[in-house]
Amino acid sequence: MASQTEDSIATLLGETSVLVPAGRSAERIADLSWWLFGSATLIWFVVLGLSVYAAYVRPGAHDVARVRLMIVGGGAVLPTILLGGVLAYSLWLMPQVKPPIPEGAVEIEVEGLRWWWRVRYASEEGGATEVANELALPVGRPAVLRLTSPDVIHSFWVPALAGKTDMIPGRETIIVLEPTRTGVFRGACAEYCGTSHALMNFAVLVLEPDAYEGWLARQGAPAQEPEGPLEARGAAVFREYGCGACHAIRGTQANGVVGPDLTHVGSRRTLGAGALPNTPEDYVDWIARTHEVKPDANMPPFGMLPDDDLAALAAYLDGLT
Ligand code: CUA
């Protein structure tokens, strides 16, 4: 069961391969990886081949000059040329992996916290649209991500789009992402940051420009009203238990800033930064057994809620799409 859930979470979070790039900077990194892998393979075969030849093929029959040639040539000259070439290539690539900030880029602020991601899109009317553990980017257009952390060092990594960038308390680091194809790509924290470091994931949705604008408009809208009596009961449970002290749901009284914004939580692919899939049963699991799902998470478990209140709350949150 557990491994099935892990499989489905991995599918929901999306592609993760450095070697199947979907962004400009990741393409350069993949190129360099293949060159390094190729030259290392060549050096390994040449050195091993010469060693086998020297030891077994004609043992005792070598003259000193030939042995010296093999050692100097295979052991020093060849690796120097190949690795020197790769070094020159990587120095040439470096500015392309970390490009300067381009004009007309999408601007996004990302805060890494133990153990989730706060994402803010500046809106044209002023203010910002806040989402959590998921972000969307338009394909073919650069995005500038301003990265910060209020607690410990995290590292922002979307392997298919670019390399890692540390998020350091007290300063802002910047990464430029330029997606080259649409899809869903997994992001993760790449710096050990405590107990649930492994459960600090996010999904990057790379969309066509129109779909991206639609996504942004939907995320910026206030939460929809509860659809039926069960959802309305869930909204009342949310108020009664003071969930709004930590979580915001725009369009309601809930305006907490400690935890993730839940205005459109039902639209997200996972819960708890990739800890669970996102179905009504998963909300119940998350709310009642938070620390079994995600050890040391800031949110206290609400296992004391009666089952029907939990089910109503889950239906309400699931309906916030
Ligand atoms: Cu955040 Cu590891």
PDB file of C-alpha atoms and ligand atoms in Angstrom:
ATOM      1  CA  MET A   1       0.000   0.000   0.000  1.00  0.00           C
ATOM      2  CA  ALA A   2       2.686   2.475   1.075  1.00  0.00           C
ATOM      3  CA  SER A   3       4.736   1.875  -2.049  1.00  0.00           C
ATOM      4  CA  GLN A   4       1.628   2.277  -4.208  1.00  0.00           C
ATOM      5  CA  THR A   5       1.022   5.663  -2.599  1.00  0.00           C
ATOM      6  CA  GLU A   6       4.656   6.593  -3.174  1.00  0.00           C
ATOM      7  CA  ASP A   7       4.342   5.580  -6.841  1.00  0.00           C
ATOM      8  CA  SER A   8       1.263   7.715  -7.285  1.00  0.00           C
ATOM      9  CA  ILE A   9       2.852  10.704  -5.510  1.00  0.00           C
ATOM     10  CA  ALA A  10       5.916  10.385  -7.742  1.00  0.00           C
ATOM     11  CA  THR A  11       3.631  10.381 -10.795  1.00  0.00           C
ATOM     12  CA  LEU A  12       1.707  13.418  -9.503  1.00  0.00           C
ATOM     13  CA  LEU A  13       4.870  15.397  -8.839  1.00  0.00           C
ATOM     14  CA  GLY A  14       6.139  14.766 -12.359  1.00  0.00           C
ATOM     15  CA  GLU A  15       9.368  14.177 -14.272  1.00  0.00           C
ATOM     16  CA  THR A  16      12.658  14.250 -12.392  1.00  0.00           C
ATOM     17  CA  SER A  17      15.422  13.306 -14.787  1.00  0.00           C
ATOM     18  CA  VAL A  18      18.457  15.569 -15.181  1.00  0.00           C
ATOM     19  CA  LEU A  19      19.171  13.719 -18.434  1.00  0.00           C
ATOM     20  CA  VAL A  20      15.745  14.424 -19.989  1.00  0.00           C
ATOM     21  CA  PRO A  21      15.875  18.206 -19.721  1.00  0.00           C
ATOM     22  CA  ALA A  22      12.916  20.561 -20.162  1.00  0.00           C
ATOM     23  CA  GLY A  23      14.701  23.865 -19.599  1.00  0.00           C
ATOM     24  CA  ARG A  24      17.605  25.841 -21.120  1.00  0.00           C
ATOM     25  CA  SER A  25      19.876  25.570 -18.146  1.00  0.00           C
ATOM     26  CA  ALA A  26      19.113  21.862 -17.644  1.00  0.00           C
ATOM     27  CA  GLU A  27      19.953  21.242 -21.329  1.00  0.00           C
ATOM     28  CA  ARG A  28      23.460  22.645 -20.763  1.00  0.00           C
ATOM     29  CA  ILE A  29      23.853  20.533 -17.617  1.00  0.00           C
ATOM     30  CA  ALA A  30      22.728  17.396 -19.495  1.00  0.00           C
ATOM     31  CA  ASP A  31      25.220  18.129 -22.322  1.00  0.00           C
ATOM     32  CA  LEU A  32      28.036  18.488 -19.819  1.00  0.00           C
ATOM     33  CA  SER A  33      26.968  15.291 -18.025  1.00  0.00           C
ATOM     34  CA  TRP A  34      27.172  13.313 -21.282  1.00  0.00           C
ATOM     35  CA  TRP A  35      30.616  14.747 -22.125  1.00  0.00           C
ATOM     36  CA  LEU A  36      31.903  13.903 -18.646  1.00  0.00           C
ATOM     37  CA  PHE A  37      30.410  10.416 -18.816  1.00  0.00           C
ATOM     38  CA  GLY A  38      31.843   9.831 -22.323  1.00  0.00           C
ATOM     39  CA  SER A  39      35.366  11.016 -21.521  1.00  0.00           C
ATOM     40  CA  ALA A  40      35.468   9.119 -18.236  1.00  0.00           C
ATOM     41  CA  THR A  41      34.364   5.959 -20.072  1.00  0.00           C
ATOM     42  CA  LEU A  42      37.045   6.409 -22.727  1.00  0.00           C
ATOM     43  CA  ILE A  43      39.781   6.982 -20.132  1.00  0.00           C
ATOM     44  CA  TRP A  44      38.620   3.942 -18.163  1.00  0.00           C
ATOM     45  CA  PHE A  45      38.756   1.653 -21.220  1.00  0.00           C
ATOM     46  CA  VAL A  46      42.151   2.938 -22.432  1.00  0.00           C
ATOM     47  CA  VAL A  47      43.830   2.688 -19.016  1.00  0.00           C
ATOM     48  CA  LEU A  48      42.293  -0.732 -18.322  1.00  0.00           C
ATOM     49  CA  GLY A  49      43.165  -1.957 -21.840  1.00  0.00           C
ATOM     50  CA  LEU A  50      46.794  -0.914 -21.506  1.00  0.00           C
ATOM     51  CA  SER A  51      47.042  -2.499 -18.037  1.00  0.00           C
ATOM     52  CA  VAL A  52      45.653  -5.801 -19.313  1.00  0.00           C
ATOM     53  CA  TYR A  53      47.960  -5.685 -22.307  1.00  0.00           C
ATOM     54  CA  ALA A  54      51.015  -4.989 -20.136  1.00  0.00           C
ATOM     55  CA  ALA A  55      50.172  -7.641 -17.585  1.00  0.00           C
ATOM     56  CA  TYR A  56      48.841 -10.532 -19.648  1.00  0.00           C
ATOM     57  CA  VAL A  57      49.300 -10.219 -23.372  1.00  0.00           C
ATOM     58  CA  ARG A  58      53.090 -10.244 -23.579  1.00  0.00           C
ATOM     59  CA  PRO A  59      54.352 -10.320 -19.997  1.00  0.00           C
ATOM     60  CA  GLY A  60      58.123  -9.895 -19.755  1.00  0.00           C
ATOM     61  CA  ALA A  61      58.528  -9.010 -23.407  1.00  0.00           C
ATOM     62  CA  HIS A  62      58.186  -5.218 -23.144  1.00  0.00           C
ATOM     63  CA  ASP A  63      61.062  -2.881 -23.572  1.00  0.00           C
ATOM     64  CA  VAL A  64      61.319   0.056 -21.209  1.00  0.00           C
ATOM     65  CA  ALA A  65      60.574   2.696 -23.860  1.00  0.00           C
ATOM     66  CA  ARG A  66      57.268   1.095 -24.851  1.00  0.00           C
ATOM     67  CA  VAL A  67      56.151   0.702 -21.228  1.00  0.00           C
ATOM     68  CA  ARG A  68      56.999   4.337 -20.600  1.00  0.00           C
ATOM     69  CA  LEU A  69      54.985   5.346 -23.650  1.00  0.00           C
ATOM     70  CA  MET A  70      51.946   3.412 -22.400  1.00  0.00           C
ATOM     71  CA  ILE A  71      52.164   4.873 -18.896  1.00  0.00           C
ATOM     72  CA  VAL A  72      52.781   8.433 -20.017  1.00  0.00           C
ATOM     73  CA  GLY A  73      50.368   8.279 -22.945  1.00  0.00           C
ATOM     74  CA  GLY A  74      47.475   6.318 -21.442  1.00  0.00           C
ATOM     75  CA  GLY A  75      47.917   7.404 -17.839  1.00  0.00           C
ATOM     76  CA  ALA A  76      48.786  11.092 -18.196  1.00  0.00           C
ATOM     77  CA  VAL A  77      48.535  12.587 -21.690  1.00  0.00           C
ATOM     78  CA  LEU A  78      45.147  11.162 -22.701  1.00  0.00           C
ATOM     79  CA  PRO A  79      43.349  12.049 -19.425  1.00  0.00           C
ATOM     80  CA  THR A  80      44.937  15.530 -19.450  1.00  0.00           C
ATOM     81  CA  ILE A  81      43.710  16.227 -22.983  1.00  0.00           C
ATOM     82  CA  LEU A  82      40.214  14.830 -22.400  1.00  0.00           C
ATOM     83  CA  LEU A  83      39.647  16.312 -18.961  1.00  0.00           C
ATOM     84  CA  GLY A  84      41.259  19.616 -19.987  1.00  0.00           C
ATOM     85  CA  GLY A  85      38.811  19.732 -22.904  1.00  0.00           C
ATOM     86  CA  VAL A  86      35.852  19.057 -20.618  1.00  0.00           C
ATOM     87  CA  LEU A  87      37.121  21.735 -18.199  1.00  0.00           C
ATOM     88  CA  ALA A  88      37.316  24.301 -21.017  1.00  0.00           C
ATOM     89  CA  TYR A  89      33.841  23.272 -22.190  1.00  0.00           C
ATOM     90  CA  SER A  90      32.366  23.598 -18.696  1.00  0.00           C
ATOM     91  CA  LEU A  91      33.947  27.055 -18.217  1.00  0.00           C
ATOM     92  CA  TRP A  92      32.352  28.105 -21.487  1.00  0.00           C
ATOM     93  CA  LEU A  93      28.985  26.643 -20.389  1.00  0.00           C
ATOM     94  CA  MET A  94      28.918  28.193 -16.929  1.00  0.00           C
ATOM     95  CA  PRO A  95      27.504  31.617 -17.888  1.00  0.00           C
ATOM     96  CA  GLN A  96      24.755  29.855 -19.861  1.00  0.00           C
ATOM     97  CA  VAL A  97      23.728  27.741 -16.862  1.00  0.00           C
ATOM     98  CA  LYS A  98      23.386  30.908 -14.726  1.00  0.00           C
ATOM     99  CA  PRO A  99      22.121  33.460 -17.249  1.00  0.00           C
ATOM    100  CA  PRO A 100      21.680  37.163 -16.409  1.00  0.00           C
ATOM    101  CA  ILE A 101      18.168  38.347 -15.494  1.00  0.00           C
ATOM    102  CA  PRO A 102      16.273  38.733 -18.767  1.00  0.00           C
ATOM    103  CA  GLU A 103      13.775  41.439 -19.761  1.00  0.00           C
ATOM    104  CA  GLY A 104      10.074  40.573 -19.700  1.00  0.00           C
ATOM    105  CA  ALA A 105      10.503  37.642 -17.365  1.00  0.00           C
ATOM    106  CA  VAL A 106       7.790  36.297 -15.065  1.00  0.00           C
ATOM    107  CA  GLU A 107       8.649  37.320 -11.485  1.00  0.00           C
ATOM    108  CA  ILE A 108       7.985  34.886  -8.672  1.00  0.00           C
ATOM    109  CA  GLU A 109       8.975  34.848  -5.004  1.00  0.00           C
ATOM    110  CA  VAL A 110       9.564  31.486  -3.413  1.00  0.00           C
ATOM    111  CA  GLU A 111      10.109  30.987   0.291  1.00  0.00           C
ATOM    112  CA  GLY A 112      11.402  27.634   1.518  1.00  0.00           C
ATOM    113  CA  LEU A 113      10.165  26.740   5.010  1.00  0.00           C
ATOM    114  CA  ARG A 114      10.343  23.604   7.135  1.00  0.00           C
ATOM    115  CA  TRP A 115       8.878  21.733   5.177  1.00  0.00           C
ATOM    116  CA  TRP A 116       6.936  23.415   2.453  1.00  0.00           C
ATOM    117  CA  TRP A 117       7.111  26.143  -0.192  1.00  0.00           C
ATOM    118  CA  ARG A 118       5.345  29.507  -0.195  1.00  0.00           C
ATOM    119  CA  VAL A 119       5.004  30.889  -3.722  1.00  0.00           C
ATOM    120  CA  ARG A 120       3.947  34.474  -4.575  1.00  0.00           C
ATOM    121  CA  TYR A 121       3.079  35.922  -7.938  1.00  0.00           C
ATOM    122  CA  ALA A 122       2.967  39.731  -8.039  1.00  0.00           C
ATOM    123  CA  SER A 123      -0.338  40.850  -9.522  1.00  0.00           C
ATOM    124  CA  GLU A 124      -0.841  43.841 -11.805  1.00  0.00           C
ATOM    125  CA  GLU A 125      -3.368  45.444  -9.437  1.00  0.00           C
ATOM    126  CA  GLY A 126      -0.781  45.329  -6.650  1.00  0.00           C
ATOM    127  CA  GLY A 127      -0.760  42.700  -3.944  1.00  0.00           C
ATOM    128  CA  ALA A 128       0.191  39.143  -4.676  1.00  0.00           C
ATOM    129  CA  THR A 129      -1.376  35.811  -5.427  1.00  0.00           C
ATOM    130  CA  GLU A 130      -0.085  33.271  -2.972  1.00  0.00           C
ATOM    131  CA  VAL A 131      -0.015  29.544  -3.612  1.00  0.00           C
ATOM    132  CA  ALA A 132       1.880  26.718  -1.966  1.00  0.00           C
ATOM    133  CA  ASN A 133       3.871  23.671  -3.006  1.00  0.00           C
ATOM    134  CA  GLU A 134       3.018  24.139  -6.653  1.00  0.00           C
ATOM    135  CA  LEU A 135       3.895  26.721  -9.265  1.00  0.00           C
ATOM    136  CA  ALA A 136       3.130  27.252 -12.918  1.00  0.00           C
ATOM    137  CA  LEU A 137       5.399  28.686 -15.613  1.00  0.00           C
ATOM    138  CA  PRO A 138       4.653  29.618 -19.206  1.00  0.00           C
ATOM    139  CA  VAL A 139       6.642  27.592 -21.760  1.00  0.00           C
ATOM    140  CA  GLY A 140       9.299  29.471 -23.746  1.00  0.00           C
ATOM    141  CA  ARG A 141       9.392  32.516 -21.473  1.00  0.00           C
ATOM    142  CA  PRO A 142      12.019  33.057 -18.785  1.00  0.00           C
ATOM    143  CA  ALA A 143      10.956  33.241 -15.146  1.00  0.00           C
ATOM    144  CA  VAL A 144      12.980  34.881 -12.400  1.00  0.00           C
ATOM    145  CA  LEU A 145      12.554  33.206  -9.033  1.00  0.00           C
ATOM    146  CA  ARG A 146      13.644  35.147  -5.967  1.00  0.00           C
ATOM    147  CA  LEU A 147      14.440  32.618  -3.273  1.00  0.00           C
ATOM    148  CA  THR A 148      14.471  33.198   0.477  1.00  0.00           C
ATOM    149  CA  SER A 149      14.216  31.220   3.704  1.00  0.00           C
ATOM    150  CA  PRO A 150      13.048  32.370   7.149  1.00  0.00           C
ATOM    151  CA  ASP A 151      14.418  29.364   9.055  1.00  0.00           C
ATOM    152  CA  VAL A 152      17.318  27.197   7.836  1.00  0.00           C
ATOM    153  CA  ILE A 153      19.167  26.617   4.569  1.00  0.00           C
ATOM    154  CA  HIS A 154      17.054  24.890   1.924  1.00  0.00           C
ATOM    155  CA  SER A 155      17.892  24.321  -1.710  1.00  0.00           C
ATOM    156  CA  PHE A 156      15.527  24.812  -4.632  1.00  0.00           C
ATOM    157  CA  TRP A 157      15.936  22.080  -7.237  1.00  0.00           C
ATOM    158  CA  VAL A 158      13.869  21.145 -10.269  1.00  0.00           C
ATOM    159  CA  PRO A 159      16.211  18.620 -11.943  1.00  0.00           C
ATOM    160  CA  ALA A 160      14.528  18.772 -15.365  1.00  0.00           C
ATOM    161  CA  LEU A 161      14.675  22.583 -15.485  1.00  0.00           C
ATOM    162  CA  ALA A 162      17.932  23.741 -13.865  1.00  0.00           C
ATOM    163  CA  GLY A 163      20.577  23.109 -11.225  1.00  0.00           C
ATOM    164  CA  LYS A 164      20.196  23.611  -7.482  1.00  0.00           C
ATOM    165  CA  THR A 165      20.113  27.034  -5.843  1.00  0.00           C
ATOM    166  CA  ASP A 166      20.494  27.397  -2.093  1.00  0.00           C
ATOM    167  CA  MET A 167      17.939  29.394  -0.100  1.00  0.00           C
ATOM    168  CA  ILE A 168      19.776  31.099   2.710  1.00  0.00           C
ATOM    169  CA  PRO A 169      18.234  32.886   5.720  1.00  0.00           C
ATOM    170  CA  GLY A 170      18.944  36.615   5.572  1.00  0.00           C
ATOM    171  CA  ARG A 171      19.637  36.878   1.876  1.00  0.00           C
ATOM    172  CA  GLU A 172      17.969  36.529  -1.476  1.00  0.00           C
ATOM    173  CA  THR A 173      19.253  34.179  -4.143  1.00  0.00           C
ATOM    174  CA  ILE A 174      17.988  34.158  -7.712  1.00  0.00           C
ATOM    175  CA  ILE A 175      17.409  31.451 -10.273  1.00  0.00           C
ATOM    176  CA  VAL A 176      16.264  31.941 -13.857  1.00  0.00           C
ATOM    177  CA  LEU A 177      14.157  29.127 -15.300  1.00  0.00           C
ATOM    178  CA  GLU A 178      13.390  28.930 -18.986  1.00  0.00           C
ATOM    179  CA  PRO A 179      11.185  25.918 -19.751  1.00  0.00           C
ATOM    180  CA  THR A 180      11.404  24.551 -23.279  1.00  0.00           C
ATOM    181  CA  ARG A 181       8.475  22.105 -23.241  1.00  0.00           C
ATOM    182  CA  THR A 182       5.206  21.686 -21.392  1.00  0.00           C
ATOM    183  CA  GLY A 183       4.739  19.064 -18.700  1.00  0.00           C
ATOM    184  CA  VAL A 184       4.798  18.526 -14.956  1.00  0.00           C
ATOM    185  CA  PHE A 185       8.194  18.532 -13.297  1.00  0.00           C
ATOM    186  CA  ARG A 186       9.083  17.603  -9.776  1.00  0.00           C
ATOM    187  CA  GLY A 187      10.917  19.997  -7.532  1.00  0.00           C
ATOM    188  CA  ALA A 188      12.476  19.112  -4.206  1.00  0.00           C
ATOM    189  CA  CYS A 189      14.550  20.525  -1.404  1.00  0.00           C
ATOM    190  CA  ALA A 190      18.158  19.522  -2.061  1.00  0.00           C
ATOM    191  CA  GLU A 191      19.724  20.545   1.247  1.00  0.00           C
ATOM    192  CA  TYR A 192      19.123  18.568   4.420  1.00  0.00           C
ATOM    193  CA  CYS A 193      16.931  20.783   6.602  1.00  0.00           C
ATOM    194  CA  GLY A 194      15.584  18.535   9.365  1.00  0.00           C
ATOM    195  CA  THR A 195      13.262  15.608  10.050  1.00  0.00           C
ATOM    196  CA  SER A 196      10.913  15.931   7.081  1.00  0.00           C
ATOM    197  CA  HIS A 197      13.443  17.198   4.531  1.00  0.00           C
ATOM    198  CA  ALA A 198      12.493  14.262   2.295  1.00  0.00           C
ATOM    199  CA  LEU A 199       8.862  15.450   2.338  1.00  0.00           C
ATOM    200  CA  MET A 200       9.592  18.910   0.965  1.00  0.00           C
ATOM    201  CA  ASN A 201       8.521  18.540  -2.649  1.00  0.00           C
ATOM    202  CA  PHE A 202       6.620  20.628  -5.145  1.00  0.00           C
ATOM    203  CA  ALA A 203       5.284  20.370  -8.669  1.00  0.00           C
ATOM    204  CA  VAL A 204       6.106  22.768 -11.499  1.00  0.00           C
ATOM    205  CA  LEU A 205       3.412  22.949 -14.168  1.00  0.00           C
ATOM    206  CA  VAL A 206       4.854  24.186 -17.448  1.00  0.00           C
ATOM    207  CA  LEU A 207       1.872  25.384 -19.496  1.00  0.00           C
ATOM    208  CA  GLU A 208       1.125  27.004 -22.844  1.00  0.00           C
ATOM    209  CA  PRO A 209       0.901  30.809 -22.378  1.00  0.00           C
ATOM    210  CA  ASP A 210      -2.939  30.844 -22.484  1.00  0.00           C
ATOM    211  CA  ALA A 211      -3.259  28.006 -20.020  1.00  0.00           C
ATOM    212  CA  TYR A 212      -0.719  29.738 -17.785  1.00  0.00           C
ATOM    213  CA  GLU A 213      -2.748  32.977 -17.763  1.00  0.00           C
ATOM    214  CA  GLY A 214      -5.871  30.935 -16.964  1.00  0.00           C
ATOM    215  CA  TRP A 215      -4.114  29.185 -14.105  1.00  0.00           C
ATOM    216  CA  LEU A 216      -2.886  32.481 -12.670  1.00  0.00           C
ATOM    217  CA  ALA A 217      -6.351  34.048 -12.901  1.00  0.00           C
ATOM    218  CA  ARG A 218      -7.952  31.044 -11.172  1.00  0.00           C
ATOM    219  CA  GLN A 219      -5.362  31.038  -8.396  1.00  0.00           C
ATOM    220  CA  GLY A 220      -5.811  34.799  -7.916  1.00  0.00           C
ATOM    221  CA  ALA A 221      -9.600  34.559  -7.549  1.00  0.00           C
ATOM    222  CA  PRO A 222     -11.201  34.298  -4.091  1.00  0.00           C
ATOM    223  CA  ALA A 223     -12.310  30.874  -2.905  1.00  0.00           C
ATOM    224  CA  GLN A 224     -15.632  29.616  -4.192  1.00  0.00           C
ATOM    225  CA  GLU A 225     -18.590  29.252  -1.846  1.00  0.00           C
ATOM    226  CA  PRO A 226     -19.197  25.779  -0.358  1.00  0.00           C
ATOM    227  CA  GLU A 227     -21.175  23.788  -2.908  1.00  0.00           C
ATOM    228  CA  GLY A 228     -23.541  21.702  -0.772  1.00  0.00           C
ATOM    229  CA  PRO A 229     -24.548  21.154   2.873  1.00  0.00           C
ATOM    230  CA  LEU A 230     -21.563  18.861   3.574  1.00  0.00           C
ATOM    231  CA  GLU A 231     -19.099  21.474   2.286  1.00  0.00           C
ATOM    232  CA  ALA A 232     -20.918  24.226   4.226  1.00  0.00           C
ATOM    233  CA  ARG A 233     -20.623  22.095   7.390  1.00  0.00           C
ATOM    234  CA  GLY A 234     -16.891  21.718   6.577  1.00  0.00           C
ATOM    235  CA  ALA A 235     -16.500  25.492   6.306  1.00  0.00           C
ATOM    236  CA  ALA A 236     -18.120  25.834   9.740  1.00  0.00           C
ATOM    237  CA  VAL A 237     -15.744  23.200  11.186  1.00  0.00           C
ATOM    238  CA  PHE A 238     -12.826  25.149   9.678  1.00  0.00           C
ATOM    239  CA  ARG A 239     -14.018  28.258  11.567  1.00  0.00           C
ATOM    240  CA  GLU A 240     -14.869  26.462  14.825  1.00  0.00           C
ATOM    241  CA  TYR A 241     -11.454  24.867  15.169  1.00  0.00           C
ATOM    242  CA  GLY A 242      -9.614  28.106  14.360  1.00  0.00           C
ATOM    243  CA  CYS A 243      -7.880  26.779  11.232  1.00  0.00           C
ATOM    244  CA  GLY A 244      -7.901  30.345   9.900  1.00  0.00           C
ATOM    245  CA  ALA A 245      -5.389  31.424  12.547  1.00  0.00           C
ATOM    246  CA  CYS A 246      -2.687  29.702  10.501  1.00  0.00           C
ATOM    247  CA  HIS A 247      -4.206  29.374   7.017  1.00  0.00           C
ATOM    248  CA  ALA A 248      -5.667  31.940   4.664  1.00  0.00           C
ATOM    249  CA  ILE A 249      -8.654  31.260   2.428  1.00  0.00           C
ATOM    250  CA  ARG A 250      -9.153  34.434   0.396  1.00  0.00           C
ATOM    251  CA  GLY A 251     -12.766  35.554   0.336  1.00  0.00           C
ATOM    252  CA  THR A 252     -13.391  34.259   3.880  1.00  0.00           C
ATOM    253  CA  GLN A 253     -12.420  35.405   7.384  1.00  0.00           C
ATOM    254  CA  ALA A 254      -9.440  33.032   7.379  1.00  0.00           C
ATOM    255  CA  ASN A 255      -6.299  35.110   6.957  1.00  0.00           C
ATOM    256  CA  GLY A 256      -3.506  33.256   8.804  1.00  0.00           C
ATOM    257  CA  VAL A 257      -0.025  33.478   7.333  1.00  0.00           C
ATOM    258  CA  VAL A 258       1.838  30.824   9.338  1.00  0.00           C
ATOM    259  CA  GLY A 259       0.834  27.898   7.136  1.00  0.00           C
ATOM    260  CA  PRO A 260       0.117  27.395   3.445  1.00  0.00           C
ATOM    261  CA  ASP A 261      -2.606  29.472   1.754  1.00  0.00           C
ATOM    262  CA  LEU A 262      -5.557  27.122   1.167  1.00  0.00           C
ATOM    263  CA  THR A 263      -7.674  29.274  -1.175  1.00  0.00           C
ATOM    264  CA  HIS A 264      -7.410  26.713  -3.979  1.00  0.00           C
ATOM    265  CA  VAL A 265      -5.906  23.754  -2.124  1.00  0.00           C
ATOM    266  CA  GLY A 266      -8.268  21.343  -3.903  1.00  0.00           C
ATOM    267  CA  SER A 267      -6.619  22.171  -7.244  1.00  0.00           C
ATOM    268  CA  ARG A 268      -3.182  21.015  -6.084  1.00  0.00           C
ATOM    269  CA  ARG A 269      -1.730  17.702  -7.092  1.00  0.00           C
ATOM    270  CA  THR A 270      -0.541  16.676  -3.626  1.00  0.00           C
ATOM    271  CA  LEU A 271      -0.988  17.535   0.064  1.00  0.00           C
ATOM    272  CA  GLY A 272       1.699  18.401   2.599  1.00  0.00           C
ATOM    273  CA  ALA A 273       4.353  19.237  -0.058  1.00  0.00           C
ATOM    274  CA  GLY A 274       4.196  15.831  -1.699  1.00  0.00           C
ATOM    275  CA  ALA A 275       3.472  13.864   1.483  1.00  0.00           C
ATOM    276  CA  LEU A 276       0.099  12.527   0.231  1.00  0.00           C
ATOM    277  CA  PRO A 277      -1.978  12.510  -2.959  1.00  0.00           C
ATOM    278  CA  ASN A 278      -4.953  14.880  -2.919  1.00  0.00           C
ATOM    279  CA  THR A 279      -8.277  13.095  -2.349  1.00  0.00           C
ATOM    280  CA  PRO A 280     -10.876  13.601   0.446  1.00  0.00           C
ATOM    281  CA  GLU A 281      -9.461  10.566   2.325  1.00  0.00           C
ATOM    282  CA  ASP A 282      -5.992  12.101   2.178  1.00  0.00           C
ATOM    283  CA  TYR A 283      -7.260  15.315   3.820  1.00  0.00           C
ATOM    284  CA  VAL A 284      -8.612  13.195   6.678  1.00  0.00           C
ATOM    285  CA  ASP A 285      -5.243  11.443   7.000  1.00  0.00           C
ATOM    286  CA  TRP A 286      -3.377  14.729   6.907  1.00  0.00           C
ATOM    287  CA  ILE A 287      -5.614  16.542   9.414  1.00  0.00           C
ATOM    288  CA  ALA A 288      -6.027  13.691  11.928  1.00  0.00           C
ATOM    289  CA  ARG A 289      -2.613  12.011  11.681  1.00  0.00           C
ATOM    290  CA  THR A 290      -0.361  14.862  10.597  1.00  0.00           C
ATOM    291  CA  HIS A 291       2.737  13.732  12.445  1.00  0.00           C
ATOM    292  CA  GLU A 292       2.496  10.134  11.279  1.00  0.00           C
ATOM    293  CA  VAL A 293       2.369  11.431   7.722  1.00  0.00           C
ATOM    294  CA  LYS A 294       4.991  14.134   8.215  1.00  0.00           C
ATOM    295  CA  PRO A 295       7.088  13.948  11.404  1.00  0.00           C
ATOM    296  CA  ASP A 296       7.686  17.263  13.218  1.00  0.00           C
ATOM    297  CA  ALA A 297       5.518  19.293  10.840  1.00  0.00           C
ATOM    298  CA  ASN A 298       4.371  22.571  12.447  1.00  0.00           C
ATOM    299  CA  MET A 299       0.694  21.736  12.054  1.00  0.00           C
ATOM    300  CA  PRO A 300      -0.753  20.031  15.159  1.00  0.00           C
ATOM    301  CA  PRO A 301      -2.811  16.889  14.392  1.00  0.00           C
ATOM    302  CA  PHE A 302      -6.566  17.293  14.852  1.00  0.00           C
ATOM    303  CA  GLY A 303      -7.325  13.652  15.622  1.00  0.00           C
ATOM    304  CA  MET A 304      -9.860  14.747  18.272  1.00  0.00           C
ATOM    305  CA  LEU A 305     -12.335  15.822  15.566  1.00  0.00           C
ATOM    306  CA  PRO A 306     -15.383  13.549  15.252  1.00  0.00           C
ATOM    307  CA  ASP A 307     -15.328  11.486  12.050  1.00  0.00           C
ATOM    308  CA  ASP A 308     -18.244  13.305  10.442  1.00  0.00           C
ATOM    309  CA  ASP A 309     -16.633  16.708  11.108  1.00  0.00           C
ATOM    310  CA  LEU A 310     -13.409  15.437   9.559  1.00  0.00           C
ATOM    311  CA  ALA A 311     -15.286  14.172   6.507  1.00  0.00           C
ATOM    312  CA  ALA A 312     -17.092  17.516   6.140  1.00  0.00           C
ATOM    313  CA  LEU A 313     -13.840  19.477   6.492  1.00  0.00           C
ATOM    314  CA  ALA A 314     -12.189  17.216   3.896  1.00  0.00           C
ATOM    315  CA  ALA A 315     -15.101  17.751   1.479  1.00  0.00           C
ATOM    316  CA  TYR A 316     -14.902  21.539   1.961  1.00  0.00           C
ATOM    317  CA  LEU A 317     -11.133  21.722   1.348  1.00  0.00           C
ATOM    318  CA  ASP A 318     -11.285  19.270  -1.566  1.00  0.00           C
ATOM    319  CA  GLY A 319     -13.922  21.513  -3.155  1.00  0.00           C
ATOM    320  CA  LEU A 320     -11.650  24.596  -3.067  1.00  0.00           C
ATOM    321  CA  THR A 321     -10.412  24.178  -6.619  1.00  0.00           C
TER     322      THR A 321
HETATM  323 CU1  CUA B   1      14.295  22.037   2.970  1.00  0.00          CU
HETATM  324 CU2  CUA B   1      15.623  20.133   2.875  1.00  0.00          CU
END
